[in-house]
Amino acid sequence: MSAAFTLAKPEHLDRLVSLVAAYHAEEGIEQTEEARRNGLAPLLDGIPHGVAYLIGPARAPIGYIILTFGWSVEFGGLDAFVDEIYVRPGVRGRGIATEALMAVPNALAGGGIKAIHIEVARANGIAQKLYARAGFKPRDDYMLMSRKF
């Protein structure tokens, strides 16, 4: 299946907020709509810290992928982190998420990205297989750790 991959713009905010709310509900992430909008709007306005892509037709997207950008000495320059990826449950299992993850390097080709990272729960074997199909490899000696402020 070939899904469209559209850079999200300010006019897509309402559609994206709806998809993100569905993902957050599925994952048990509690966030107000205002906080969600505040987190997404700058990405759609073109801040250099990240981008959001709609998966499927922009009028009626079936998912999204959000990437944030950083700098890595280890990887030799700019890197990206898949902050969130979501495909509506009714269309899962058709290779859409794999296709989106495979399209990311092409979408970022001109930006000089050296590596793309993704976080996955140790117990989520389905997601691990999806990410492996898209070329991601585990870093066995490493563990992502976070500290909230």
Coordinates of C-alpha atoms in Angstrom, one line a residue:
M1 CA 0.0 0.0 0.0
S2 CA 1.3 3.4 -0.9
A3 CA 0.2 6.1 1.6
A4 CA 0.6 9.8 1.0
F5 CA 3.1 11.5 3.2
T6 CA 2.4 15.2 3.7
L7 CA 4.3 17.8 5.7
A8 CA 1.8 19.1 8.2
K9 CA 1.1 22.9 8.1
P10 CA -0.9 25.2 10.3
E11 CA -4.2 24.4 8.4
H12 CA -3.8 20.7 9.4
L13 CA -3.7 21.5 13.2
D14 CA -7.3 20.3 13.9
R15 CA -6.9 17.0 12.1
L16 CA -3.5 16.4 13.7
V17 CA -4.8 17.2 17.2
S18 CA -7.6 14.7 16.7
L19 CA -5.1 11.9 15.7
V20 CA -2.7 12.8 18.5
A21 CA -5.6 12.7 21.0
A22 CA -6.6 9.2 19.7
Y23 CA -3.0 8.0 20.1
H24 CA -2.6 9.5 23.6
A25 CA -5.9 7.8 24.7
E26 CA -4.6 4.5 23.4
E27 CA -1.3 4.9 25.2
G28 CA -2.8 6.3 28.4
I29 CA -1.1 9.7 28.0
E30 CA -3.0 12.4 29.8
Q31 CA -2.8 15.8 28.3
T32 CA -5.2 18.7 27.8
E33 CA -6.2 19.7 24.3
E34 CA -4.7 23.1 25.0
A35 CA -1.3 21.5 25.9
R36 CA -1.6 19.2 22.8
R37 CA -2.2 22.2 20.5
N38 CA 0.6 24.2 22.1
G39 CA 3.0 21.3 21.5
L40 CA 2.0 20.8 17.9
A41 CA 1.4 24.3 16.6
P42 CA 5.1 25.4 16.5
L43 CA 6.0 22.3 14.6
L44 CA 3.4 23.2 11.9
D45 CA 4.6 26.8 11.9
G46 CA 8.1 25.7 10.9
I47 CA 10.2 25.9 14.0
P48 CA 13.6 24.2 13.4
H49 CA 13.2 21.7 16.2
G50 CA 10.9 19.2 14.5
V51 CA 8.3 18.4 11.9
A52 CA 5.0 16.5 11.7
Y53 CA 3.9 14.5 8.7
L54 CA 0.4 13.4 8.0
I55 CA 0.0 9.8 6.7
G56 CA -2.7 9.4 4.1
P57 CA -4.6 12.1 2.3
A58 CA -4.2 15.5 4.0
R59 CA -8.0 16.0 4.0
A60 CA -8.6 12.8 5.9
P61 CA -5.3 11.4 7.3
I62 CA -5.1 7.9 8.7
G63 CA -2.0 8.6 10.9
Y64 CA 0.9 10.8 11.5
I65 CA 4.6 10.8 12.4
I66 CA 6.4 13.5 14.4
L67 CA 10.1 13.9 14.3
T68 CA 12.3 16.1 16.5
F69 CA 15.8 17.2 15.7
G70 CA 19.0 17.3 17.8
W71 CA 22.7 17.1 17.4
S72 CA 24.9 14.0 18.1
V73 CA 28.6 14.0 18.3
E74 CA 28.5 10.2 18.3
F75 CA 26.6 10.1 15.0
G76 CA 28.5 13.0 13.5
G77 CA 25.9 15.7 13.2
L78 CA 22.1 16.2 13.0
D79 CA 19.9 13.4 14.2
A80 CA 16.2 12.9 14.5
F81 CA 14.0 11.2 17.0
V82 CA 10.6 9.7 16.1
D83 CA 8.7 11.3 18.9
E84 CA 5.3 9.7 17.9
I85 CA 4.0 7.5 15.1
Y86 CA 0.3 6.5 14.9
V87 CA -1.9 4.8 12.4
R88 CA -5.6 4.4 13.0
P89 CA -6.5 1.0 14.3
G90 CA -8.8 0.2 11.4
V91 CA -6.0 0.4 8.9
R92 CA -3.2 -1.2 10.9
G93 CA -1.4 -4.3 9.6
R94 CA -1.2 -3.1 6.0
G95 CA 2.4 -1.9 6.1
I96 CA 1.5 1.8 6.4
A97 CA 3.6 2.5 9.4
T98 CA 6.6 0.6 7.9
E99 CA 6.2 2.6 4.7
A100 CA 6.0 5.9 6.7
L101 CA 9.2 5.0 8.6
M102 CA 10.9 4.1 5.4
A103 CA 9.9 7.4 3.8
V104 CA 11.4 9.5 6.6
P105 CA 15.0 9.4 5.3
N106 CA 13.8 10.5 1.9
A107 CA 11.8 13.3 3.4
L108 CA 14.8 14.5 5.3
A109 CA 17.4 13.7 2.7
G110 CA 18.4 17.4 2.1
G111 CA 18.7 18.2 5.8
G112 CA 21.9 16.3 6.6
I113 CA 20.4 13.9 9.1
K114 CA 22.9 11.3 10.2
A115 CA 20.7 9.0 12.3
I116 CA 17.1 8.5 13.2
H117 CA 16.2 7.0 16.6
I118 CA 13.0 5.6 18.0
E119 CA 11.9 4.5 21.5
V120 CA 10.0 1.3 22.0
A121 CA 8.7 -0.5 25.1
R122 CA 10.7 -3.6 25.9
A123 CA 7.5 -5.6 26.1
N124 CA 6.1 -4.4 22.8
G125 CA 7.3 -7.1 20.4
I126 CA 4.9 -6.0 17.6
A127 CA 6.3 -2.5 17.5
Q128 CA 9.9 -3.9 17.7
K129 CA 9.2 -6.0 14.6
L130 CA 7.7 -3.0 12.8
Y131 CA 10.8 -0.9 13.6
A132 CA 13.1 -3.7 12.6
R133 CA 11.3 -4.0 9.2
A134 CA 12.0 -0.3 8.7
G135 CA 15.7 -0.7 9.4
F136 CA 16.0 0.2 13.0
K137 CA 18.3 -1.9 15.2
P138 CA 18.4 -2.2 18.9
R139 CA 21.4 -0.8 20.8
D140 CA 21.7 -3.6 23.3
D141 CA 24.2 -1.8 25.5
Y142 CA 22.0 1.3 25.8
M143 CA 18.8 2.2 27.5
L144 CA 16.9 5.4 27.0
M145 CA 16.4 7.3 30.3
S146 CA 14.4 10.4 30.9
R147 CA 13.9 13.1 33.6
K148 CA 10.8 15.3 33.6
F149 CA 10.9 18.8 34.8

